[in-house]
Amino acid sequence: MTAEGTKAQPYIELRNVSKRYGATRALEDVSVRVDSGLVHALVGENGAGKSTLGKMIGGIETPSEGTILLGGEPVSFRNPRQALAAGIAVIQQEPALVGSLTVAQNVVLGDEDAAYGVLRRREARRRFEEIAERAPFGLDPDREVEGLPIAEQQKVEITRALARDARLIVMDEPTSALGRQESEALHEIVRQLCREGRAVVYVSHFLEEIVELADRFTILRNGRLIETIGSARVSIPRLVKGMLGEATVLDMPEKAAPGPDAPVRLGLKGLRRGKAVKSVDLEVRAGEIVALAGLVGSGRTEVARMVVGADRPDGGSIELDGEPVTISNPRQAIRAGIGFVPEDRGEQGLLLDLSQRMNVTLPHVNSFGRAGVPNVRNEKKVVLDLLGEVGVDPLRPERSVRELSGGNQQKVLFARWLTQTPSVLVLDEPTRGVDIGAKWTIYNLIVDLARRGLAILLISSEIEEVVGLAHRVVVMRRGEQAGVFEGEEIQADRVMHSALGVEVEEQEGIDRS
């Protein structure tokens, strides 16, 4: 770890920056100073704003409010190219590479020696070899990037940032796809960059990793700055406490536990898919809410997509009511009695330009008519009742879904699965992007559906939802089950420690003060 000292000089400073997306605030009045020669870690839960802040530094996002200072002078980056010209490079979690070009060409892309617009492979290879001496990842410079494993692509991204001689490099979850040995190699590169006087902004949720690596830590929670501390005062318990705050569960609907003889509706046995999901075993009984908890990239959504037929598993089995089933697509899932409220309602759940009525009845259109011709009168009556039941306001079933607020759009998705109630309902981030009033309505809907006997698999990044709604919590980390909690064991700190890979016994921690 590079010692934090008085010789560190500010490279970039963000003063009172905020970022809004419509009515949603991703960042609120955050001030951060990044000094040369230091590793500056951004720490927080899912949705805390750490990636948004990193993107703002790198010109991918622009602040809605506030000021960015570079070398003490105000700057306004409109795009990553402008930030790169100022010496700032960003390595995002999802590599942005040109698959048809070689590794060497991708590394020098945008700064290459070209003749008549054609990239010279020989010159690109020569320059790559010079850079590779500083980043010995063992990459084949002549191999095309297309088809490279994600870990190899991440190495290409890191090497490209070094090629551009960036003075500040933002790394967003750079080791999420790397093995232990590769991660250690990256850490040594980061340390070397800082020894050269460069700055590294390091976004990660692997706390043990950043405590060993970083010199300064900025903790974010719900888009707000909690504190910035140096390595001398850091400990894992302090970081976790800052991330969680005083986690409480207030005004959640009372959940009734399923009976001891409740049948198992959904069973997953050894379910796996690539590196994203290595093996998952779980059961959801009738009337039970089982939450899949974990950080982004832990494999939660990938499990949901296999259950609803959006992705095919590489191995393992899915059982419904004790019988193995093959679910190759979402249509088969619906026929088997599985409903799905996806993470992105606009892209994956709703047809925004169609009416609310049509969106509600879309999976069940054959039930409202004959030979594929819907009985609109029958549809209108049923949909009006359902939209009223879930609290859509105003009640105008023939108006397009696009005209509704985010909360009302989400309620339309719930109404869809009340039309013909499935036996299993998979909910992926069911309250994302909705206001507090809509949240409480949706919470009550979820609990009520469980009371009716549905088996509910809930995925949520909000710890209050997980603790307040679930009868049982299965925590995932790096594609594997990291812990299972039920009853009184379901506590915010226990769940988060498991998701972060921190033992509960470390609560007392080692404080370096």
Short mmCIF file of C-alpha atoms in Angstrom, two decimals:
data_model
loop_
_atom_site.label_atom_id
_atom_site.label_comp_id
_atom_site.label_asym_id
_atom_site.label_seq_id
_atom_site.Cartn_x
_atom_site.Cartn_y
_atom_site.Cartn_z
CA MET A 1 0.00 0.00 0.00
CA THR A 2 1.30 3.48 -0.85
CA ALA A 3 1.64 5.58 2.25
CA GLU A 4 -0.68 8.56 2.35
CA GLY A 5 1.46 11.59 3.06
CA THR A 6 1.62 15.33 2.81
CA LYS A 7 3.32 15.27 -0.60
CA ALA A 8 0.16 14.07 -2.37
CA GLN A 9 -1.13 16.68 -4.78
CA PRO A 10 -4.76 17.03 -5.93
CA TYR A 11 -5.24 15.85 -9.48
CA ILE A 12 -8.99 16.26 -9.72
CA GLU A 13 -11.61 17.54 -7.31
CA LEU A 14 -15.38 17.26 -7.40
CA ARG A 15 -17.26 19.87 -5.39
CA ASN A 16 -20.91 19.43 -4.42
CA VAL A 17 -21.73 17.35 -7.50
CA SER A 18 -25.17 15.84 -8.01
CA LYS A 19 -26.53 13.61 -10.75
CA ARG A 20 -30.21 13.27 -11.62
CA TYR A 21 -31.95 10.89 -14.00
CA GLY A 22 -35.44 12.32 -14.20
CA ALA A 23 -36.84 12.20 -10.67
CA THR A 24 -34.09 9.81 -9.52
CA ARG A 25 -30.99 11.21 -7.85
CA ALA A 26 -27.97 8.96 -8.27
CA LEU A 27 -25.68 11.42 -6.46
CA GLU A 28 -26.55 14.20 -4.04
CA ASP A 29 -24.10 16.99 -3.10
CA VAL A 30 -20.94 14.85 -3.11
CA SER A 31 -17.46 16.33 -2.74
CA VAL A 32 -14.35 14.22 -3.38
CA ARG A 33 -10.68 15.08 -3.91
CA VAL A 34 -8.44 12.62 -5.77
CA ASP A 35 -4.70 13.08 -5.17
CA SER A 36 -1.80 12.03 -7.35
CA GLY A 37 0.19 9.05 -6.15
CA LEU A 38 -2.71 7.44 -4.25
CA VAL A 39 -5.25 4.67 -4.72
CA HIS A 40 -8.64 6.18 -3.90
CA ALA A 41 -11.36 3.56 -3.30
CA LEU A 42 -15.07 4.25 -3.78
CA VAL A 43 -17.11 2.00 -1.49
CA GLY A 44 -20.85 1.43 -1.20
CA GLU A 45 -23.76 -0.94 -1.65
CA ASN A 46 -25.47 -1.56 -4.98
CA GLY A 47 -26.97 1.73 -6.11
CA ALA A 48 -24.89 3.83 -3.71
CA GLY A 49 -23.57 5.96 -6.58
CA LYS A 50 -19.95 4.79 -6.72
CA SER A 51 -19.99 3.81 -10.41
CA THR A 52 -21.80 7.03 -11.31
CA LEU A 53 -19.13 9.04 -9.52
CA GLY A 54 -16.38 7.13 -11.32
CA LYS A 55 -18.07 7.74 -14.67
CA MET A 56 -18.36 11.44 -13.87
CA ILE A 57 -14.61 11.65 -13.27
CA GLY A 58 -14.02 9.93 -16.62
CA GLY A 59 -16.40 12.07 -18.68
CA ILE A 60 -18.94 9.30 -19.27
CA GLU A 61 -21.49 11.15 -17.14
CA THR A 62 -21.81 14.89 -16.62
CA PRO A 63 -22.92 16.40 -13.30
CA SER A 64 -26.40 17.90 -13.07
CA GLU A 65 -25.03 20.26 -10.43
CA GLY A 66 -21.65 21.05 -8.94
CA THR A 67 -18.13 21.70 -10.18
CA ILE A 68 -15.18 19.61 -11.34
CA LEU A 69 -11.69 21.06 -10.91
CA LEU A 70 -8.62 19.73 -12.71
CA GLY A 71 -5.37 21.11 -11.36
CA GLY A 72 -7.43 23.74 -9.56
CA GLU A 73 -9.17 24.93 -12.73
CA PRO A 74 -12.85 24.27 -13.54
CA VAL A 75 -13.41 21.77 -16.36
CA SER A 76 -16.45 20.30 -18.08
CA PHE A 77 -15.95 16.93 -19.76
CA ARG A 78 -18.67 16.25 -22.31
CA ASN A 79 -17.38 12.82 -23.25
CA PRO A 80 -14.63 10.31 -22.40
CA ARG A 81 -12.40 11.59 -25.21
CA GLN A 82 -12.18 15.01 -23.56
CA ALA A 83 -11.36 13.39 -20.24
CA LEU A 84 -8.70 11.25 -21.92
CA ALA A 85 -7.13 14.37 -23.43
CA ALA A 86 -6.86 15.63 -19.85
CA GLY A 87 -5.07 12.45 -18.81
CA ILE A 88 -8.04 10.46 -17.42
CA ALA A 89 -8.90 6.94 -18.59
CA VAL A 90 -11.79 4.72 -17.49
CA ILE A 91 -11.84 0.93 -17.33
CA GLN A 92 -15.48 -0.08 -17.04
CA GLN A 93 -16.79 -3.35 -15.64
CA GLU A 94 -18.03 -4.38 -19.09
CA PRO A 95 -15.12 -4.11 -21.56
CA ALA A 96 -15.69 -1.82 -24.56
CA LEU A 97 -13.52 -3.41 -27.24
CA VAL A 98 -13.70 -3.95 -31.02
CA GLY A 99 -14.06 -7.68 -31.47
CA SER A 100 -12.81 -7.80 -35.08
CA LEU A 101 -9.47 -6.18 -34.18
CA THR A 102 -6.48 -7.84 -32.57
CA VAL A 103 -5.43 -7.37 -28.97
CA ALA A 104 -2.58 -5.08 -30.06
CA GLN A 105 -4.86 -2.99 -32.27
CA ASN A 106 -7.39 -2.55 -29.46
CA VAL A 107 -4.65 -1.46 -27.09
CA VAL A 108 -3.49 1.39 -29.36
CA LEU A 109 -6.95 2.15 -30.80
CA GLY A 110 -7.61 5.89 -30.96
CA ASP A 111 -3.92 6.72 -30.68
CA GLU A 112 -2.49 4.63 -33.46
CA ASP A 113 -0.18 5.22 -36.39
CA ALA A 114 -2.38 4.73 -39.40
CA ALA A 115 -1.88 5.06 -43.14
CA TYR A 116 -4.91 6.15 -45.17
CA GLY A 117 -7.14 5.23 -42.24
CA VAL A 118 -5.89 1.63 -42.11
CA LEU A 119 -4.39 0.52 -38.81
CA ARG A 120 -0.89 -0.91 -39.28
CA ARG A 121 -0.72 -4.26 -37.52
CA ARG A 122 3.09 -4.32 -37.36
CA GLU A 123 3.29 -0.88 -35.73
CA ALA A 124 0.45 -1.73 -33.35
CA ARG A 125 2.26 -4.93 -32.33
CA ARG A 126 5.54 -3.07 -31.75
CA ARG A 127 3.88 -0.50 -29.52
CA PHE A 128 1.95 -3.20 -27.70
CA GLU A 129 5.15 -5.03 -26.83
CA GLU A 130 6.60 -1.85 -25.30
CA ILE A 131 3.51 -1.42 -23.14
CA ALA A 132 3.28 -5.11 -22.24
CA GLU A 133 6.59 -4.86 -20.39
CA ARG A 134 4.73 -2.82 -17.77
CA ALA A 135 1.62 -5.03 -17.79
CA PRO A 136 2.82 -8.65 -18.11
CA PHE A 137 -0.61 -10.25 -18.54
CA GLY A 138 0.60 -12.76 -21.12
CA LEU A 139 -1.77 -11.49 -23.81
CA ASP A 140 -1.37 -12.69 -27.40
CA PRO A 141 -1.09 -9.42 -29.38
CA ASP A 142 -2.15 -11.03 -32.66
CA ARG A 143 -5.31 -12.71 -31.40
CA GLU A 144 -8.63 -11.13 -32.28
CA VAL A 145 -10.52 -9.88 -29.24
CA GLU A 146 -13.78 -11.48 -30.33
CA GLY A 147 -14.20 -14.68 -28.38
CA LEU A 148 -11.71 -13.82 -25.64
CA PRO A 149 -12.93 -14.69 -22.13
CA ILE A 150 -14.11 -11.71 -20.11
CA ALA A 151 -11.03 -11.85 -17.87
CA GLU A 152 -8.75 -11.57 -20.92
CA GLN A 153 -10.79 -8.65 -22.25
CA GLN A 154 -10.39 -6.91 -18.91
CA LYS A 155 -6.61 -7.26 -19.25
CA VAL A 156 -6.79 -5.65 -22.69
CA GLU A 157 -8.71 -2.69 -21.22
CA ILE A 158 -6.11 -2.19 -18.50
CA THR A 159 -3.25 -2.39 -20.98
CA ARG A 160 -5.00 0.16 -23.23
CA ALA A 161 -5.26 2.63 -20.36
CA LEU A 162 -1.52 2.28 -19.76
CA ALA A 163 -0.89 2.82 -23.47
CA ARG A 164 -2.59 6.19 -23.28
CA ASP A 165 -0.24 7.29 -20.50
CA ALA A 166 -3.19 8.33 -18.34
CA ARG A 167 -2.34 10.29 -15.19
CA LEU A 168 -5.55 9.11 -13.52
CA ILE A 169 -7.19 5.74 -14.17
CA VAL A 170 -10.71 4.92 -12.99
CA MET A 171 -11.15 1.17 -12.50
CA ASP A 172 -14.75 -0.03 -12.04
CA GLU A 173 -14.79 -3.54 -10.50
CA PRO A 174 -11.59 -4.49 -12.37
CA THR A 175 -11.13 -7.85 -10.62
CA SER A 176 -14.73 -9.08 -10.84
CA ALA A 177 -13.78 -11.46 -13.67
CA LEU A 178 -10.17 -12.13 -12.65
CA GLY A 179 -8.75 -15.03 -10.70
CA ARG A 180 -6.64 -14.63 -7.57
CA GLN A 181 -3.27 -14.68 -9.33
CA GLU A 182 -4.48 -12.25 -12.01
CA SER A 183 -5.93 -9.95 -9.37
CA GLU A 184 -2.62 -9.86 -7.51
CA ALA A 185 -0.85 -8.99 -10.76
CA LEU A 186 -3.30 -6.13 -11.30
CA HIS A 187 -2.75 -4.87 -7.75
CA GLU A 188 1.00 -4.71 -8.33
CA ILE A 189 0.39 -2.70 -11.52
CA VAL A 190 -1.86 -0.32 -9.55
CA ARG A 191 0.85 0.15 -6.91
CA GLN A 192 3.46 0.79 -9.59
CA LEU A 193 1.23 3.41 -11.23
CA CYS A 194 0.98 5.25 -7.93
CA ARG A 195 4.73 5.01 -7.36
CA GLU A 196 5.07 6.81 -10.70
CA GLY A 197 2.87 9.62 -9.34
CA ARG A 198 -0.36 8.60 -11.08
CA ALA A 199 -3.73 8.36 -9.34
CA VAL A 200 -6.11 5.41 -9.39
CA VAL A 201 -9.81 5.59 -8.51
CA TYR A 202 -10.78 2.05 -7.59
CA VAL A 203 -14.45 1.04 -7.49
CA SER A 204 -14.99 -2.30 -5.79
CA HIS A 205 -17.22 -4.16 -3.36
CA PHE A 206 -14.48 -6.63 -2.39
CA LEU A 207 -13.61 -5.07 0.95
CA GLU A 208 -10.65 -7.27 1.86
CA GLU A 209 -9.10 -6.39 -1.50
CA ILE A 210 -9.40 -2.63 -1.22
CA VAL A 211 -8.41 -2.45 2.45
CA GLU A 212 -5.08 -3.99 1.44
CA LEU A 213 -4.71 -1.89 -1.71
CA ALA A 214 -6.14 1.59 -1.21
CA ASP A 215 -4.75 4.68 0.53
CA ARG A 216 -8.01 6.60 0.84
CA PHE A 217 -11.64 5.49 1.05
CA THR A 218 -14.80 7.39 0.14
CA ILE A 219 -17.97 5.72 1.46
CA LEU A 220 -21.24 6.41 -0.34
CA ARG A 221 -24.75 5.46 0.74
CA ASN A 222 -27.91 6.16 -1.29
CA GLY A 223 -26.04 8.65 -3.45
CA ARG A 224 -24.69 10.66 -0.51
CA LEU A 225 -21.20 11.02 0.87
CA ILE A 226 -20.85 9.40 4.29
CA GLU A 227 -17.14 10.04 4.88
CA THR A 228 -13.67 9.97 3.34
CA ILE A 229 -10.98 8.36 5.48
CA GLY A 230 -7.32 7.41 5.13
CA SER A 231 -5.83 3.94 5.38
CA ALA A 232 -4.58 4.58 8.94
CA ARG A 233 -8.15 4.73 10.23
CA VAL A 234 -9.83 2.14 8.02
CA SER A 235 -11.19 -1.24 9.02
CA ILE A 236 -13.69 -3.56 7.38
CA PRO A 237 -16.28 -3.06 10.17
CA ARG A 238 -16.04 0.70 9.73
CA LEU A 239 -16.59 0.40 5.98
CA VAL A 240 -19.56 -1.93 6.45
CA LYS A 241 -21.12 0.38 9.04
CA GLY A 242 -20.74 3.33 6.69
CA MET A 243 -22.28 1.41 3.82
CA LEU A 244 -25.23 0.13 5.84
CA GLY A 245 -25.88 2.97 8.26
CA GLU A 246 -28.48 2.19 10.88
CA ALA A 247 -30.35 -0.33 8.76
CA THR A 248 -33.93 -0.57 9.94
CA VAL A 249 -37.08 -2.23 8.70
CA LEU A 250 -40.05 0.05 9.23
CA ASP A 251 -43.71 -0.29 8.34
CA MET A 252 -43.24 -3.45 6.31
CA PRO A 253 -46.37 -5.55 5.95
CA GLU A 254 -46.68 -8.46 8.32
CA LYS A 255 -45.63 -11.64 6.57
CA ALA A 256 -47.29 -14.94 7.41
CA ALA A 257 -44.96 -17.93 7.44
CA PRO A 258 -45.95 -20.84 5.19
CA GLY A 259 -47.32 -23.89 6.93
CA PRO A 260 -44.96 -26.74 7.82
CA ASP A 261 -46.64 -28.95 5.20
CA ALA A 262 -46.51 -26.35 2.41
CA PRO A 263 -45.42 -28.11 -0.80
CA VAL A 264 -42.22 -27.19 -2.62
CA ARG A 265 -43.26 -25.37 -5.77
CA LEU A 266 -39.82 -24.47 -7.18
CA GLY A 267 -36.64 -26.49 -6.74
CA LEU A 268 -33.19 -25.73 -8.16
CA LYS A 269 -30.55 -28.44 -7.98
CA GLY A 270 -26.95 -27.76 -8.99
CA LEU A 271 -28.09 -25.07 -11.43
CA ARG A 272 -25.15 -23.47 -13.21
CA ARG A 273 -24.28 -21.28 -16.18
CA GLY A 274 -20.71 -20.41 -17.17
CA LYS A 275 -18.77 -18.43 -14.59
CA ALA A 276 -21.82 -16.36 -13.65
CA VAL A 277 -23.57 -19.16 -11.71
CA LYS A 278 -21.33 -22.00 -10.52
CA SER A 279 -23.93 -23.96 -8.54
CA VAL A 280 -27.22 -23.09 -6.86
CA ASP A 281 -29.47 -25.32 -4.77
CA LEU A 282 -32.65 -23.88 -3.31
CA GLU A 283 -36.33 -24.54 -2.75
CA VAL A 284 -39.30 -22.20 -2.59
CA ARG A 285 -42.47 -23.50 -0.97
CA ALA A 286 -46.04 -22.40 -1.55
CA GLY A 287 -46.64 -19.22 0.43
CA GLU A 288 -42.93 -18.58 0.92
CA ILE A 289 -40.85 -15.56 -0.08
CA VAL A 290 -37.23 -16.53 -0.68
CA ALA A 291 -34.84 -13.67 -1.39
CA LEU A 292 -31.69 -14.00 -3.46
CA ALA A 293 -29.35 -11.40 -1.99
CA GLY A 294 -25.90 -10.32 -3.10
CA LEU A 295 -24.02 -7.57 -4.85
CA VAL A 296 -24.15 -6.75 -8.56
CA GLY A 297 -22.39 -9.53 -10.46
CA SER A 298 -23.03 -12.14 -7.77
CA GLY A 299 -25.22 -14.22 -10.11
CA ARG A 300 -28.68 -13.36 -8.75
CA THR A 301 -30.24 -12.13 -11.98
CA GLU A 302 -28.62 -14.95 -13.95
CA VAL A 303 -30.43 -17.46 -11.73
CA ALA A 304 -33.73 -15.68 -12.34
CA ARG A 305 -33.18 -15.67 -16.11
CA MET A 306 -32.63 -19.43 -16.13
CA VAL A 307 -35.77 -20.05 -14.09
CA VAL A 308 -37.91 -18.01 -16.49
CA GLY A 309 -36.34 -19.45 -19.66
CA ALA A 310 -34.46 -16.34 -20.80
CA ASP A 311 -31.15 -18.25 -20.55
CA ARG A 312 -30.41 -21.96 -20.69
CA PRO A 313 -28.42 -23.54 -17.86
CA ASP A 314 -25.22 -25.44 -18.57
CA GLY A 315 -26.11 -28.02 -15.95
CA GLY A 316 -28.33 -28.88 -13.02
CA SER A 317 -32.11 -29.05 -12.98
CA ILE A 318 -35.26 -27.02 -12.38
CA GLU A 319 -38.20 -28.75 -10.72
CA LEU A 320 -41.80 -27.61 -10.43
CA ASP A 321 -43.90 -29.41 -7.83
CA GLY A 322 -41.19 -32.05 -7.55
CA GLU A 323 -41.02 -32.85 -11.28
CA PRO A 324 -38.03 -31.91 -13.50
CA VAL A 325 -38.94 -29.48 -16.27
CA THR A 326 -37.13 -28.13 -19.31
CA ILE A 327 -37.74 -24.43 -19.82
CA SER A 328 -36.19 -23.24 -23.08
CA ASN A 329 -37.94 -19.88 -23.41
CA PRO A 330 -40.22 -17.52 -21.47
CA ARG A 331 -43.33 -18.83 -23.22
CA GLN A 332 -42.68 -22.30 -21.84
CA ALA A 333 -42.13 -20.78 -18.40
CA ILE A 334 -45.52 -19.06 -18.53
CA ARG A 335 -47.23 -22.28 -19.61
CA ALA A 336 -45.52 -24.07 -16.71
CA GLY A 337 -46.93 -21.54 -14.25
CA ILE A 338 -43.96 -19.21 -13.77
CA GLY A 339 -44.46 -15.44 -13.84
CA PHE A 340 -41.68 -12.86 -14.07
CA VAL A 341 -41.31 -9.18 -13.19
CA PRO A 342 -37.94 -8.26 -14.75
CA GLU A 343 -35.29 -5.85 -13.55
CA ASP A 344 -35.79 -3.44 -16.47
CA ARG A 345 -39.51 -2.94 -17.00
CA GLY A 346 -39.04 -0.64 -20.02
CA GLU A 347 -36.78 -2.96 -22.00
CA GLN A 348 -37.78 -6.42 -20.77
CA GLY A 349 -41.27 -6.20 -19.29
CA LEU A 350 -43.57 -3.72 -20.98
CA LEU A 351 -44.45 -2.59 -24.49
CA LEU A 352 -44.58 1.09 -23.63
CA ASP A 353 -46.59 2.29 -26.61
CA LEU A 354 -49.37 -0.28 -26.12
CA SER A 355 -52.29 0.26 -23.78
CA GLN A 356 -52.30 -0.83 -20.17
CA ARG A 357 -55.00 -3.35 -21.04
CA MET A 358 -52.91 -4.97 -23.76
CA ASN A 359 -49.83 -5.11 -21.55
CA VAL A 360 -51.77 -6.83 -18.77
CA THR A 361 -53.35 -9.47 -21.00
CA LEU A 362 -50.40 -10.00 -23.36
CA PRO A 363 -49.24 -13.39 -21.98
CA HIS A 364 -52.84 -14.60 -21.63
CA VAL A 365 -54.43 -13.29 -24.83
CA ASN A 366 -55.85 -16.69 -25.81
CA SER A 367 -57.82 -16.79 -22.55
CA PHE A 368 -59.92 -13.78 -23.55
CA GLY A 369 -61.18 -14.93 -26.93
CA ARG A 370 -61.18 -17.66 -29.52
CA ALA A 371 -58.72 -18.60 -32.27
CA GLY A 372 -56.39 -15.83 -31.21
CA VAL A 373 -59.08 -13.12 -31.52
CA PRO A 374 -59.42 -11.33 -28.17
CA ASN A 375 -62.77 -10.48 -26.59
CA VAL A 376 -62.02 -6.83 -25.85
CA ARG A 377 -65.16 -6.31 -23.77
CA ASN A 378 -64.22 -9.18 -21.46
CA GLU A 379 -60.62 -7.94 -21.33
CA LYS A 380 -61.67 -4.43 -20.32
CA LYS A 381 -63.74 -5.61 -17.39
CA VAL A 382 -61.06 -7.95 -16.03
CA VAL A 383 -58.21 -5.46 -16.53
CA LEU A 384 -60.14 -2.58 -14.94
CA ASP A 385 -60.66 -4.68 -11.81
CA LEU A 386 -57.02 -5.77 -11.70
CA LEU A 387 -55.58 -2.30 -12.22
CA GLY A 388 -57.79 -1.08 -9.40
CA GLU A 389 -56.62 -3.94 -7.20
CA VAL A 390 -52.94 -3.06 -7.65
CA GLY A 391 -53.60 0.67 -7.25
CA VAL A 392 -52.88 2.09 -10.72
CA ASP A 393 -53.93 5.74 -10.74
CA PRO A 394 -55.58 7.09 -12.83
CA LEU A 395 -57.66 4.11 -13.98
CA ARG A 396 -57.49 4.48 -17.76
CA PRO A 397 -56.80 1.02 -19.22
CA GLU A 398 -56.81 2.22 -22.84
CA ARG A 399 -54.07 4.79 -22.28
CA SER A 400 -50.52 3.80 -23.18
CA VAL A 401 -48.21 2.52 -20.46
CA ARG A 402 -45.66 5.17 -21.46
CA GLU A 403 -47.91 7.86 -19.96
CA LEU A 404 -47.72 6.28 -16.49
CA SER A 405 -45.20 7.00 -13.74
CA GLY A 406 -42.56 4.39 -12.97
CA GLY A 407 -44.48 3.15 -9.96
CA ASN A 408 -47.70 2.73 -11.92
CA GLN A 409 -45.85 0.96 -14.73
CA GLN A 410 -44.53 -1.53 -12.18
CA LYS A 411 -48.04 -2.08 -10.87
CA VAL A 412 -49.18 -2.93 -14.41
CA LEU A 413 -46.60 -5.72 -14.44
CA PHE A 414 -48.01 -7.11 -11.20
CA ALA A 415 -51.54 -6.89 -12.60
CA ARG A 416 -50.36 -9.06 -15.51
CA TRP A 417 -49.69 -11.96 -13.14
CA LEU A 418 -52.99 -11.54 -11.32
CA THR A 419 -54.84 -12.18 -14.57
CA GLN A 420 -54.02 -15.87 -14.38
CA THR A 421 -52.11 -16.36 -11.16
CA PRO A 422 -48.97 -18.48 -11.61
CA SER A 423 -47.72 -20.91 -8.98
CA VAL A 424 -44.22 -19.35 -9.01
CA LEU A 425 -43.46 -15.64 -9.33
CA VAL A 426 -39.91 -14.37 -9.91
CA LEU A 427 -39.40 -10.73 -8.95
CA ASP A 428 -36.15 -9.05 -10.02
CA GLU A 429 -35.72 -5.63 -8.33
CA PRO A 430 -39.52 -5.12 -8.07
CA THR A 431 -39.30 -1.58 -6.61
CA ARG A 432 -36.43 -0.17 -8.67
CA GLY A 433 -37.11 3.40 -9.75
CA VAL A 434 -40.45 3.85 -7.96
CA ASP A 435 -41.44 6.38 -5.33
CA ILE A 436 -41.99 5.55 -1.66
CA GLY A 437 -45.78 5.35 -1.97
CA ALA A 438 -45.58 2.83 -4.81
CA LYS A 439 -43.03 0.82 -2.82
CA TRP A 440 -45.42 0.23 0.06
CA THR A 441 -48.17 -0.77 -2.36
CA ILE A 442 -45.84 -3.28 -4.04
CA TYR A 443 -44.65 -4.63 -0.66
CA ASN A 444 -48.24 -5.35 0.32
CA LEU A 445 -48.90 -6.96 -3.06
CA ILE A 446 -45.92 -9.30 -2.63
CA VAL A 447 -46.97 -10.36 0.87
CA ASP A 448 -50.57 -10.82 -0.24
CA LEU A 449 -49.52 -13.00 -3.19
CA ALA A 450 -47.54 -15.19 -0.81
CA ARG A 451 -50.62 -15.49 1.45
CA ARG A 452 -52.52 -16.74 -1.60
CA GLY A 453 -50.04 -19.59 -1.89
CA LEU A 454 -47.62 -18.35 -4.55
CA ALA A 455 -43.96 -19.33 -4.26
CA ILE A 456 -42.02 -16.08 -4.66
CA LEU A 457 -38.35 -15.79 -5.60
CA LEU A 458 -37.32 -12.20 -4.82
CA ILE A 459 -34.16 -10.48 -6.01
CA SER A 460 -33.45 -7.10 -4.47
CA SER A 461 -30.47 -4.83 -3.90
CA GLU A 462 -32.28 -3.02 -1.08
CA ILE A 463 -31.39 -4.65 2.21
CA GLU A 464 -34.58 -3.34 3.86
CA GLU A 465 -36.69 -5.21 1.31
CA VAL A 466 -34.75 -8.43 1.73
CA VAL A 467 -34.94 -8.33 5.53
CA GLY A 468 -38.51 -7.06 5.69
CA LEU A 469 -40.14 -9.34 3.11
CA ALA A 470 -38.26 -12.64 3.00
CA HIS A 471 -38.99 -15.77 5.00
CA ARG A 472 -35.59 -17.06 3.91
CA VAL A 473 -32.53 -15.36 2.37
CA VAL A 474 -30.02 -17.10 0.12
CA VAL A 475 -26.91 -14.95 -0.27
CA MET A 476 -24.86 -15.23 -3.46
CA ARG A 477 -21.27 -14.17 -4.01
CA ARG A 478 -19.26 -14.67 -7.18
CA GLY A 479 -21.76 -17.14 -8.59
CA GLU A 480 -21.98 -19.33 -5.51
CA GLN A 481 -24.17 -19.55 -2.43
CA ALA A 482 -22.38 -17.79 0.40
CA GLY A 483 -24.98 -18.22 3.14
CA VAL A 484 -28.58 -19.01 4.02
CA PHE A 485 -30.56 -17.17 6.71
CA GLU A 486 -34.10 -17.67 7.97
CA GLY A 487 -36.31 -16.51 10.80
CA GLU A 488 -34.49 -14.39 13.36
CA GLU A 489 -31.20 -14.95 11.52
CA ILE A 490 -32.37 -12.56 8.78
CA GLN A 491 -30.60 -9.39 9.87
CA ALA A 492 -29.18 -6.63 7.68
CA ASP A 493 -25.63 -6.86 9.00
CA ARG A 494 -25.51 -10.66 8.70
CA VAL A 495 -26.80 -10.62 5.12
CA MET A 496 -24.43 -7.83 4.05
CA HIS A 497 -21.41 -9.41 5.71
CA SER A 498 -22.16 -12.64 3.86
CA ALA A 499 -22.59 -10.81 0.53
CA LEU A 500 -19.30 -8.98 1.04
CA GLY A 501 -17.46 -12.12 2.11
CA VAL A 502 -16.76 -10.76 5.58
CA GLU A 503 -17.06 -13.07 8.57
CA VAL A 504 -19.48 -11.89 11.25
CA GLU A 505 -16.71 -12.44 13.81
CA GLU A 506 -14.81 -9.59 12.13
CA GLN A 507 -17.33 -7.07 13.50
CA GLU A 508 -14.72 -6.00 16.06
CA GLY A 509 -12.14 -5.83 13.27
CA ILE A 510 -8.63 -4.48 13.27
CA ASP A 511 -8.62 -0.71 13.36
CA ARG A 512 -5.41 0.82 12.14
CA SER A 513 -5.74 4.03 14.13
#
